[in-house]
PDB file of C-alpha atoms and ligand atoms in Angstrom:
ATOM      1  CA  MET A 216      99.119 -27.043 173.127  1.00 86.00           C
ATOM      2  CA  TYR A 217     102.578 -26.010 174.043  1.00 95.00           C
ATOM      3  CA  THR A 218     104.664 -23.194 172.883  1.00 97.00           C
ATOM      4  CA  LYS A 219     108.315 -23.838 171.458  1.00 98.00           C
ATOM      5  CA  LYS A 220     109.594 -22.696 174.838  1.00 97.00           C
ATOM      6  CA  VAL A 221     107.616 -25.043 177.269  1.00 97.00           C
ATOM      7  CA  MET A 222     108.740 -27.809 175.135  1.00 97.00           C
ATOM      8  CA  ASP A 223     112.757 -26.242 174.971  1.00 98.00           C
ATOM      9  CA  HIS A 224     112.832 -25.973 178.862  1.00 98.00           C
ATOM     10  CA  PHE A 225     110.930 -29.191 179.625  1.00 97.00           C
ATOM     11  CA  ALA A 226     113.548 -30.802 177.014  1.00 97.00           C
ATOM     12  CA  ASN A 227     116.806 -28.928 178.127  1.00 98.00           C
ATOM     13  CA  PRO A 228     115.561 -27.718 181.695  1.00 98.00           C
ATOM     14  CA  ARG A 229     118.223 -25.287 182.401  1.00 98.00           C
ATOM     15  CA  ASN A 230     120.135 -25.245 186.187  1.00 98.00           C
ATOM     16  CA  MET A 231     118.595 -28.660 187.163  1.00 98.00           C
ATOM     17  CA  GLY A 232     120.309 -29.880 190.118  1.00 98.00           C
ATOM     18  CA  GLU A 233     120.703 -29.291 194.020  1.00 97.00           C
ATOM     19  CA  ILE A 234     123.806 -27.121 195.597  1.00 98.00           C
ATOM     20  CA  GLU A 235     125.517 -28.342 198.121  1.00 97.00           C
ATOM     21  CA  ASN A 236     125.201 -26.207 201.297  1.00 97.00           C
ATOM     22  CA  PRO A 237     122.607 -23.431 199.790  1.00 98.00           C
ATOM     23  CA  SER A 238     121.895 -19.971 201.000  1.00 98.00           C
ATOM     24  CA  GLY A 239     118.448 -20.997 200.840  1.00 98.00           C
ATOM     25  CA  VAL A 240     116.453 -23.930 199.568  1.00 97.00           C
ATOM     26  CA  GLY A 241     112.868 -24.714 199.294  1.00 96.00           C
ATOM     27  CA  THR A 242     110.407 -27.421 198.573  1.00 96.00           C
ATOM     28  CA  VAL A 243     107.024 -26.550 197.962  1.00 95.00           C
ATOM     29  CA  GLY A 244     104.660 -28.705 196.366  1.00 94.00           C
ATOM     30  CA  ASN A 245     100.632 -29.016 194.778  1.00 90.00           C
ATOM     31  CA  ALA A 246      98.620 -30.813 197.117  1.00 86.00           C
ATOM     32  CA  LYS A 247      95.987 -31.559 194.233  1.00 87.00           C
ATOM     33  CA  CYS A 248      98.412 -32.973 191.458  1.00 91.00           C
ATOM     34  CA  GLY A 249     101.161 -34.393 194.034  1.00 92.00           C
ATOM     35  CA  ASP A 250     103.757 -32.303 192.012  1.00 94.00           C
ATOM     36  CA  ILE A 251     106.764 -31.246 194.561  1.00 95.00           C
ATOM     37  CA  MET A 252     109.042 -28.894 193.091  1.00 96.00           C
ATOM     38  CA  ARG A 253     112.563 -27.757 195.324  1.00 97.00           C
ATOM     39  CA  MET A 254     115.346 -24.276 194.464  1.00 97.00           C
ATOM     40  CA  TYR A 255     118.541 -24.145 196.113  1.00 98.00           C
ATOM     41  CA  LEU A 256     119.890 -20.723 196.115  1.00 98.00           C
ATOM     42  CA  ASN A 257     123.102 -19.414 196.908  1.00 98.00           C
ATOM     43  CA  ILE A 258     123.619 -15.702 197.469  1.00 98.00           C
ATOM     44  CA  ASP A 259     126.268 -13.455 197.980  1.00 98.00           C
ATOM     45  CA  ASP A 260     126.813 -10.818 200.757  1.00 97.00           C
ATOM     46  CA  ASN A 261     125.354  -8.266 198.276  1.00 97.00           C
ATOM     47  CA  GLY A 262     121.900 -10.106 198.461  1.00 97.00           C
ATOM     48  CA  VAL A 263     122.670 -11.216 194.610  1.00 98.00           C
ATOM     49  CA  ILE A 264     122.189 -14.761 193.372  1.00 98.00           C
ATOM     50  CA  GLN A 265     125.043 -16.391 192.448  1.00 98.00           C
ATOM     51  CA  ASP A 266     123.254 -19.813 191.608  1.00 98.00           C
ATOM     52  CA  VAL A 267     120.162 -21.494 191.519  1.00 98.00           C
ATOM     53  CA  LYS A 268     119.171 -24.951 190.775  1.00 98.00           C
ATOM     54  CA  PHE A 269     115.914 -26.863 190.887  1.00 98.00           C
ATOM     55  CA  LYS A 270     114.749 -30.497 191.170  1.00 97.00           C
ATOM     56  CA  THR A 271     111.058 -31.315 190.160  1.00 96.00           C
ATOM     57  CA  PHE A 272     109.543 -34.037 190.678  1.00 95.00           C
ATOM     58  CA  GLY A 273     106.153 -33.068 188.632  1.00 93.00           C
ATOM     59  CA  CYS A 274     104.371 -33.171 185.064  1.00 95.00           C
ATOM     60  CA  GLY A 275     106.415 -31.543 181.805  1.00 95.00           C
ATOM     61  CA  ALA A 276     104.973 -27.585 182.769  1.00 96.00           C
ATOM     62  CA  ALA A 277     106.425 -28.039 186.201  1.00 96.00           C
ATOM     63  CA  VAL A 278     109.935 -28.380 184.908  1.00 97.00           C
ATOM     64  CA  ALA A 279     109.068 -25.984 182.294  1.00 97.00           C
ATOM     65  CA  THR A 280     108.518 -23.068 184.844  1.00 97.00           C
ATOM     66  CA  SER A 281     111.060 -24.295 187.005  1.00 97.00           C
ATOM     67  CA  SER A 282     113.787 -24.323 184.651  1.00 98.00           C
ATOM     68  CA  ILE A 283     112.857 -20.561 183.348  1.00 98.00           C
ATOM     69  CA  ALA A 284     112.400 -19.151 186.817  1.00 98.00           C
ATOM     70  CA  THR A 285     115.805 -20.430 187.770  1.00 98.00           C
ATOM     71  CA  GLU A 286     117.114 -18.213 184.797  1.00 98.00           C
ATOM     72  CA  LEU A 287     114.555 -14.993 185.614  1.00 98.00           C
ATOM     73  CA  ILE A 288     116.170 -15.270 189.318  1.00 98.00           C
ATOM     74  CA  LYS A 289     120.311 -15.892 188.473  1.00 98.00           C
ATOM     75  CA  GLY A 290     121.826 -12.703 188.605  1.00 98.00           C
ATOM     76  CA  LYS A 291     119.234 -10.701 190.432  1.00 98.00           C
ATOM     77  CA  THR A 292     118.873  -9.587 193.903  1.00 98.00           C
ATOM     78  CA  VAL A 293     116.709 -11.196 196.247  1.00 97.00           C
ATOM     79  CA  GLN A 294     114.416  -8.065 196.151  1.00 97.00           C
ATOM     80  CA  ASP A 295     114.239  -8.341 192.079  1.00 97.00           C
ATOM     81  CA  ALA A 296     113.606 -12.304 192.310  1.00 97.00           C
ATOM     82  CA  LEU A 297     110.800 -11.697 194.911  1.00 96.00           C
ATOM     83  CA  LYS A 298     109.300  -9.978 192.049  1.00 94.00           C
ATOM     84  CA  VAL A 299     109.240 -12.805 189.551  1.00 96.00           C
ATOM     85  CA  THR A 300     105.782 -13.987 190.056  1.00 94.00           C
ATOM     86  CA  ASN A 301     103.689 -16.523 188.090  1.00 93.00           C
ATOM     87  CA  LYS A 302     102.633 -14.362 185.780  1.00 96.00           C
ATOM     88  CA  ALA A 303     105.915 -13.818 184.967  1.00 97.00           C
ATOM     89  CA  VAL A 304     107.223 -16.968 184.063  1.00 97.00           C
ATOM     90  CA  VAL A 305     104.055 -17.590 182.131  1.00 97.00           C
ATOM     91  CA  ASP A 306     104.783 -14.735 179.992  1.00 97.00           C
ATOM     92  CA  ALA A 307     109.079 -15.937 179.362  1.00 98.00           C
ATOM     93  CA  LEU A 308     107.542 -19.220 178.750  1.00 98.00           C
ATOM     94  CA  ASP A 309     104.936 -17.709 175.523  1.00 98.00           C
ATOM     95  CA  GLY A 310     102.376 -18.790 177.797  1.00 97.00           C
ATOM     96  CA  LEU A 311     100.968 -21.831 179.616  1.00 96.00           C
ATOM     97  CA  PRO A 312      97.330 -23.384 178.618  1.00 95.00           C
ATOM     98  CA  PRO A 313      95.095 -22.392 181.259  1.00 94.00           C
ATOM     99  CA  VAL A 314      94.994 -26.247 183.259  1.00 93.00           C
ATOM    100  CA  LYS A 315      98.664 -25.720 183.525  1.00 94.00           C
ATOM    101  CA  VAL A 316      98.953 -22.258 184.904  1.00 92.00           C
ATOM    102  CA  HIS A 317      98.946 -23.645 188.477  1.00 91.00           C
ATOM    103  CA  CYS A 318     102.178 -25.439 187.814  1.00 93.00           C
ATOM    104  CA  SER A 319     103.851 -21.913 187.363  1.00 93.00           C
ATOM    105  CA  LEU A 320     102.425 -21.199 190.772  1.00 93.00           C
ATOM    106  CA  LEU A 321     104.688 -23.630 192.048  1.00 93.00           C
ATOM    107  CA  ALA A 322     107.945 -22.140 190.902  1.00 94.00           C
ATOM    108  CA  GLU A 323     106.989 -19.144 192.307  1.00 95.00           C
ATOM    109  CA  GLU A 324     106.285 -20.720 196.115  1.00 95.00           C
ATOM    110  CA  ALA A 325     109.556 -22.555 195.478  1.00 96.00           C
ATOM    111  CA  ILE A 326     111.455 -19.203 194.957  1.00 96.00           C
ATOM    112  CA  HIS A 327     109.896 -17.363 198.181  1.00 96.00           C
ATOM    113  CA  ALA A 328     110.322 -20.866 199.971  1.00 96.00           C
ATOM    114  CA  ALA A 329     113.846 -20.721 199.223  1.00 97.00           C
ATOM    115  CA  LEU A 330     114.240 -17.181 200.512  1.00 97.00           C
ATOM    116  CA  TRP A 331     112.387 -17.288 203.303  1.00 97.00           C
ATOM    117  CA  ASP A 332     114.874 -20.074 204.085  1.00 96.00           C
ATOM    118  CA  TYR A 333     117.476 -17.778 203.376  1.00 98.00           C
ATOM    119  CA  ALA A 334     116.045 -15.023 205.714  1.00 97.00           C
ATOM    120  CA  GLU A 335     115.688 -17.271 208.326  1.00 96.00           C
ATOM    121  CA  LYS A 336     119.036 -18.920 208.453  1.00 96.00           C
ATOM    122  CA  LYS A 337     120.463 -15.111 208.503  1.00 96.00           C
ATOM    123  CA  GLY A 338     118.044 -14.023 210.624  1.00 96.00           C
ATOM    124  CA  ILE A 339     117.163 -10.889 208.454  1.00 96.00           C
ATOM    125  CA  VAL A 340     113.712 -10.160 207.099  1.00 95.00           C
ATOM    126  CA  ILE A 341     113.113  -9.716 203.499  1.00 95.00           C
ATOM    127  CA  GLU A 342     110.054  -6.540 202.674  1.00 93.00           C
ATOM    128  CA  GLY A 343     106.925  -8.077 200.990  1.00 93.00           C
ATOM    129  CA  LEU A 344     107.906 -11.482 201.574  1.00 95.00           C
ATOM    130  CA  GLU A 345     105.053 -14.163 203.154  1.00 91.00           C
ATOM    131  CA  LYS A 346     105.550 -17.281 204.781  1.00 87.00           C
ATOM    132  CA  PRO A 347     105.227 -19.849 202.138  1.00 82.00           C
ATOM    133  CA  LYS A 348     102.431 -21.772 202.668  1.00 76.00           C
ATOM    134  CA  SER A 349     102.727 -25.339 200.832  1.00 66.00           C
ATOM    135  CA  ASP A 350     106.671 -26.064 202.203  1.00 65.00           C
ATOM    136  CA  ILE A 351     106.866 -29.362 202.621  1.00 69.00           C
ATOM    137  CA  HIS A 352     108.726 -28.744 205.721  1.00 60.00           C
ATOM    138  CA  GLU A 353     106.109 -27.620 207.496  1.00 48.00           C
ATOM    139  CA  GLU A 354     103.596 -30.359 206.696  1.00 48.00           C
ATOM    140  CA  GLU A 355     106.294 -33.040 207.799  1.00 48.00           C
ATOM    141  CA  LYS A 356     105.686 -31.452 211.151  1.00 48.00           C
ATOM    142  CA  GLU A 357     101.883 -31.938 211.255  1.00 48.00           C
ATOM    143  CA  PRO A 358     100.768 -34.830 209.481  1.00 51.00           C
ATOM    144  CA  THR A 359      97.094 -34.168 207.920  1.00 53.00           C
ATOM    145  CA  TYR A 360      96.110 -38.277 206.910  1.00 58.00           C
TER     146      TYR A 360
HETATM  147 FE1  LIG B 454     101.054 -30.212 189.152  1.00 86.12          FE
HETATM  148 FE2  LIG B 454     102.144 -29.484 186.850  1.00 86.12          FE
HETATM  149  S1  LIG B 454     100.521 -30.834 186.860  1.00 86.12           S
HETATM  150  S2  LIG B 454     102.077 -28.918 188.830  1.00 86.12           S
END
């Protein structure tokens, strides 16, 4: 059901952990499955992602997609990291079962949320970046239950 790459990234996640005082951090969640993903970025003055770490409280596919997503954006510029879509994440894992594709969406959203936080802290606008919809911090302000 899962490819070798998914199993590998699930069993040996890359860049797991957190970054103290990150340039940007984003936390997103999927309301349906309840899984949560947090992405930390350290971005240098040239807009290059020097370090990235993640924490995922979720399913195995969410762990694998976060892990590979960190590898895909590390060393990239902010603009190139923006191009890492959930499809790119799925392709890099040699595919995901259809019911697990939403897990890769979480990875894309977590990157965007962290970039959004970075842009807000720096007071800059990143072209092509939209405000993340499922940023957990937003939800905390207005509980819906
Ligand atoms: Fe929710 Fe995978 S089942 S992220």
